[in-house]
Amino acid sequence: MTAPVRALVFDAYGTLFDPFAVKTRAEELFPGNGAALSQLWRAKQLEYSWLRTLMGRYENFWKITEDALVFSCRTLKLSCDEHQRKQLMQVYLTLPAFPEVKPALEKLSHLPLSILSNGTPEMLAPLVAANNMTRVFKNIFSVDTLQMYKPRPEVYQHAAASLGVPKEAIGFVSSNYWDIAGATSFGFRTYWLNRNSAIPDELGITPTAICSNLAELPRALT
Ligand code: 2OP
């Protein structure tokens, strides 16, 4: 019989908070390019996190997010001055939570809830505060402590060790399949939020359960 989940750990960007909300500001600054910029920006941000981890050349998530923005603007031939770049970066500190997130977390509040994110503490604290969730989370774990990004197993191990809960009793929740793959491979119980009916990657790794959004998680845990 499987042990019950004793703690929940959530990814931040894409899982709790919507990184594509930058599209609105991007569209205001560069009409007709908001969607393309927000998509390329996010894809490059993640690519830089993996490349830097593979090369052993860590730079924090704020820096690689800004680097990814510069690359994306150059690729799309958008002349983005420093002021515009700062405006877009600021949006990262106030991204909105997906609509179902707060009520779902309230239903899960009998368990210790934590965040484990690539974001720096300086990015995550204002983001959580902007969404009035400071008291919702027992811990906000950042990969910045370890200077390497998900899906390195050390990152998931850091959260498990800090919680003092066996990994098989920790439920890890992410909308990012690559993150779910890393967490499953590490040994967490995993819950993939597949909001957009994405196709799972061919990595030979299967999550414990799949939910179409966070509102389904309480039932998936029973
Ligand atoms: C995270 O929050 C980048 O979504 C990823 O760690």
CSV table of C-alpha atoms and ligand atoms in Angstrom, one decimal:
chain,number,residue,atom,x,y,z
A,1,MET,CA,0.0,0.0,0.0
A,2,THR,CA,1.3,3.5,-0.9
A,3,ALA,CA,2.0,5.9,2.0
A,4,PRO,CA,-0.3,8.9,2.2
A,5,VAL,CA,1.1,12.2,1.0
A,6,ARG,CA,2.4,14.2,4.0
A,7,ALA,CA,3.6,17.3,2.3
A,8,LEU,CA,3.0,19.1,-1.0
A,9,VAL,CA,5.7,20.9,-3.0
A,10,PHE,CA,4.7,23.1,-5.9
A,11,ASP,CA,6.6,24.5,-8.9
A,12,ALA,CA,6.0,28.2,-9.3
A,13,TYR,CA,6.1,29.5,-12.9
A,14,GLY,CA,3.4,28.0,-15.1
A,15,THR,CA,2.0,25.9,-12.2
A,16,LEU,CA,0.8,28.5,-9.6
A,17,PHE,CA,1.6,31.8,-11.5
A,18,ASP,CA,1.1,32.5,-15.2
A,19,PRO,CA,4.4,33.5,-16.9
A,20,PHE,CA,2.5,34.2,-20.2
A,21,ALA,CA,0.8,37.1,-18.4
A,22,VAL,CA,3.8,39.1,-19.7
A,23,LYS,CA,2.0,39.0,-23.1
A,24,THR,CA,-0.2,42.0,-22.2
A,25,ARG,CA,2.7,44.3,-21.4
A,26,ALA,CA,4.7,42.9,-24.3
A,27,GLU,CA,1.8,43.6,-26.7
A,28,GLU,CA,1.5,47.2,-25.3
A,29,LEU,CA,5.2,47.8,-25.9
A,30,PHE,CA,5.5,45.9,-29.2
A,31,PRO,CA,2.0,45.7,-30.9
A,32,GLY,CA,1.5,42.5,-32.8
A,33,ASN,CA,4.4,40.8,-31.1
A,34,GLY,CA,3.1,40.1,-27.6
A,35,ALA,CA,2.3,36.4,-28.1
A,36,ALA,CA,5.5,35.6,-30.0
A,37,LEU,CA,7.7,37.5,-27.5
A,38,SER,CA,6.1,35.9,-24.5
A,39,GLN,CA,6.5,32.4,-25.9
A,40,LEU,CA,10.1,32.7,-27.1
A,41,TRP,CA,11.1,34.5,-23.9
A,42,ARG,CA,9.8,31.6,-21.8
A,43,ALA,CA,11.3,28.9,-24.0
A,44,LYS,CA,14.7,30.6,-24.0
A,45,GLN,CA,14.6,31.2,-20.2
A,46,LEU,CA,14.2,27.4,-19.7
A,47,GLU,CA,16.8,26.5,-22.3
A,48,TYR,CA,19.3,28.8,-20.6
A,49,SER,CA,18.6,27.2,-17.2
A,50,TRP,CA,19.3,23.7,-18.7
A,51,LEU,CA,22.4,24.9,-20.6
A,52,ARG,CA,23.9,26.7,-17.7
A,53,THR,CA,23.3,23.7,-15.4
A,54,LEU,CA,24.9,21.3,-18.0
A,55,MET,CA,27.9,23.6,-18.4
A,56,GLY,CA,28.3,24.2,-14.6
A,57,ARG,CA,28.0,28.0,-15.2
A,58,TYR,CA,25.2,29.1,-12.9
A,59,GLU,CA,23.7,32.6,-13.2
A,60,ASN,CA,20.6,33.3,-11.2
A,61,PHE,CA,17.1,33.1,-12.6
A,62,TRP,CA,16.7,36.9,-12.8
A,63,LYS,CA,19.8,37.2,-14.9
A,64,ILE,CA,18.9,34.3,-17.3
A,65,THR,CA,15.4,35.6,-17.6
A,66,GLU,CA,16.8,39.0,-18.6
A,67,ASP,CA,19.3,37.4,-21.0
A,68,ALA,CA,16.4,35.4,-22.6
A,69,LEU,CA,14.4,38.6,-23.0
A,70,VAL,CA,17.4,40.3,-24.8
A,71,PHE,CA,17.8,37.3,-27.1
A,72,SER,CA,14.1,37.1,-27.9
A,73,CYS,CA,13.8,40.8,-28.7
A,74,ARG,CA,16.9,40.6,-31.0
A,75,THR,CA,15.5,37.4,-32.7
A,76,LEU,CA,12.1,39.1,-33.3
A,77,LYS,CA,13.9,42.4,-34.4
A,78,LEU,CA,12.2,44.4,-31.6
A,79,SER,CA,14.3,47.3,-30.4
A,80,CYS,CA,13.9,47.1,-26.6
A,81,ASP,CA,15.6,49.8,-24.7
A,82,GLU,CA,16.6,49.5,-21.1
A,83,HIS,CA,13.5,51.1,-19.8
A,84,GLN,CA,11.2,48.7,-21.7
A,85,ARG,CA,13.3,45.8,-20.6
A,86,LYS,CA,12.9,46.8,-17.0
A,87,GLN,CA,9.2,47.2,-17.4
A,88,LEU,CA,8.9,43.7,-18.8
A,89,MET,CA,11.1,42.2,-16.1
A,90,GLN,CA,9.0,43.9,-13.4
A,91,VAL,CA,6.0,42.0,-14.6
A,92,TYR,CA,7.7,38.8,-13.4
A,93,LEU,CA,7.4,40.1,-9.8
A,94,THR,CA,3.6,40.4,-10.0
A,95,LEU,CA,2.5,37.5,-12.3
A,96,PRO,CA,-1.1,36.5,-11.5
A,97,ALA,CA,-1.9,33.2,-10.0
A,98,PHE,CA,-4.1,31.0,-12.2
A,99,PRO,CA,-7.8,31.5,-11.1
A,100,GLU,CA,-8.3,28.1,-9.4
A,101,VAL,CA,-5.0,28.2,-7.5
A,102,LYS,CA,-6.0,30.0,-4.3
A,103,PRO,CA,-9.3,28.2,-3.6
A,104,ALA,CA,-7.5,24.8,-4.3
A,105,LEU,CA,-4.7,25.6,-1.9
A,106,GLU,CA,-7.2,26.5,0.8
A,107,LYS,CA,-8.7,23.0,0.4
A,108,LEU,CA,-5.1,21.5,0.8
A,109,SER,CA,-4.1,23.6,3.8
A,110,HIS,CA,-4.2,20.6,6.2
A,111,LEU,CA,-0.9,19.6,4.6
A,112,PRO,CA,2.4,21.6,4.7
A,113,LEU,CA,2.6,23.5,1.4
A,114,SER,CA,5.9,24.6,-0.1
A,115,ILE,CA,7.2,26.1,-3.3
A,116,LEU,CA,10.3,24.7,-5.0
A,117,SER,CA,11.3,27.0,-7.9
A,118,ASN,CA,14.1,28.1,-10.2
A,119,GLY,CA,13.2,31.7,-9.2
A,120,THR,CA,15.5,33.5,-6.7
A,121,PRO,CA,14.2,34.3,-3.2
A,122,GLU,CA,14.1,38.0,-4.4
A,123,MET,CA,11.8,37.1,-7.2
A,124,LEU,CA,9.6,34.6,-5.4
A,125,ALA,CA,8.8,36.6,-2.2
A,126,PRO,CA,7.3,39.6,-4.0
A,127,LEU,CA,5.4,37.3,-6.4
A,128,VAL,CA,3.8,35.4,-3.5
A,129,ALA,CA,3.1,38.6,-1.7
A,130,ALA,CA,1.5,40.2,-4.7
A,131,ASN,CA,-0.9,37.3,-4.8
A,132,ASN,CA,-1.7,37.5,-1.1
A,133,MET,CA,-0.3,34.0,-0.5
A,134,THR,CA,2.5,34.7,2.0
A,135,ARG,CA,0.8,32.8,4.7
A,136,VAL,CA,-0.2,29.9,2.5
A,137,PHE,CA,3.3,28.5,2.1
A,138,LYS,CA,5.3,27.0,4.9
A,139,ASN,CA,8.5,27.2,2.8
A,140,ILE,CA,9.7,28.8,-0.4
A,141,PHE,CA,12.7,26.8,-1.6
A,142,SER,CA,14.8,28.3,-4.3
A,143,VAL,CA,17.4,26.5,-6.5
A,144,ASP,CA,19.6,29.5,-5.8
A,145,THR,CA,20.7,27.9,-2.6
A,146,LEU,CA,22.3,25.1,-4.7
A,147,GLN,CA,23.3,27.1,-7.8
A,148,MET,CA,21.9,24.6,-10.2
A,149,TYR,CA,18.5,24.3,-11.9
A,150,LYS,CA,15.8,21.7,-12.0
A,151,PRO,CA,15.7,18.9,-13.1
A,152,ARG,CA,18.9,18.1,-11.3
A,153,PRO,CA,18.1,15.5,-8.5
A,154,GLU,CA,20.0,17.6,-5.9
A,155,VAL,CA,17.4,20.3,-6.2
A,156,TYR,CA,14.5,17.9,-5.3
A,157,GLN,CA,16.6,16.3,-2.6
A,158,HIS,CA,17.2,19.7,-1.1
A,159,ALA,CA,13.4,20.2,-0.6
A,160,ALA,CA,13.0,16.7,0.8
A,161,ALA,CA,15.8,17.0,3.2
A,162,SER,CA,14.6,20.5,4.4
A,163,LEU,CA,11.1,19.1,4.9
A,164,GLY,CA,12.4,16.1,6.8
A,165,VAL,CA,9.7,13.9,5.0
A,166,PRO,CA,10.5,10.8,3.1
A,167,LYS,CA,10.5,11.5,-0.7
A,168,GLU,CA,7.8,8.9,-1.4
A,169,ALA,CA,5.5,10.8,1.0
A,170,ILE,CA,6.0,14.1,-0.8
A,171,GLY,CA,3.6,15.1,-3.6
A,172,PHE,CA,5.2,17.3,-6.2
A,173,VAL,CA,3.0,19.4,-8.4
A,174,SER,CA,4.0,21.0,-11.7
A,175,SER,CA,2.5,21.9,-15.0
A,176,ASN,CA,6.0,21.6,-16.7
A,177,TYR,CA,6.4,18.0,-17.9
A,178,TRP,CA,10.2,18.2,-17.8
A,179,ASP,CA,9.9,19.2,-14.1
A,180,ILE,CA,7.5,16.3,-13.4
A,181,ALA,CA,9.9,13.9,-15.2
A,182,GLY,CA,12.8,15.2,-12.9
A,183,ALA,CA,10.7,14.9,-9.8
A,184,THR,CA,9.4,11.4,-10.6
A,185,SER,CA,12.9,10.2,-11.5
A,186,PHE,CA,14.1,11.5,-8.1
A,187,GLY,CA,11.3,9.6,-6.3
A,188,PHE,CA,8.6,12.1,-5.4
A,189,ARG,CA,4.9,11.3,-5.9
A,190,THR,CA,4.1,13.5,-8.9
A,191,TYR,CA,0.9,15.3,-10.1
A,192,TRP,CA,1.1,16.8,-13.5
A,193,LEU,CA,-1.2,19.8,-14.2
A,194,ASN,CA,-1.9,19.5,-17.8
A,195,ARG,CA,-3.9,22.7,-18.4
A,196,ASN,CA,-3.5,22.8,-22.1
A,197,SER,CA,-3.8,19.1,-23.0
A,198,ALA,CA,-0.1,18.9,-23.8
A,199,ILE,CA,1.5,15.7,-25.1
A,200,PRO,CA,3.8,14.1,-22.4
A,201,ASP,CA,7.5,13.9,-23.4
A,202,GLU,CA,8.9,10.5,-24.5
A,203,LEU,CA,11.2,10.0,-21.5
A,204,GLY,CA,9.8,6.7,-20.2
A,205,ILE,CA,8.7,8.5,-17.1
A,206,THR,CA,5.0,8.5,-15.9
A,207,PRO,CA,3.6,10.8,-13.2
A,208,THR,CA,1.6,9.4,-10.3
A,209,ALA,CA,-1.5,11.3,-11.6
A,210,ILE,CA,-2.6,13.9,-14.2
A,211,CYS,CA,-4.9,16.7,-13.3
A,212,SER,CA,-6.3,19.3,-15.8
A,213,ASN,CA,-5.8,22.0,-13.2
A,214,LEU,CA,-5.1,22.5,-9.5
A,215,ALA,CA,-8.8,22.2,-8.5
A,216,GLU,CA,-8.6,18.5,-9.3
A,217,LEU,CA,-5.6,17.9,-7.0
A,218,PRO,CA,-7.5,17.3,-3.7
A,219,ARG,CA,-9.4,14.5,-5.2
A,220,ALA,CA,-6.3,13.0,-7.0
A,221,LEU,CA,-4.6,12.8,-3.5
A,222,THR,CA,-7.4,10.7,-2.0
B,1,2OP,C1,10.0,27.1,-11.8
B,1,2OP,O1,9.2,27.8,-11.1
B,1,2OP,C2,10.9,27.5,-14.0
B,1,2OP,O2,8.6,27.0,-13.7
B,1,2OP,C3,9.9,26.8,-13.2
B,1,2OP,O3,11.0,26.6,-11.2
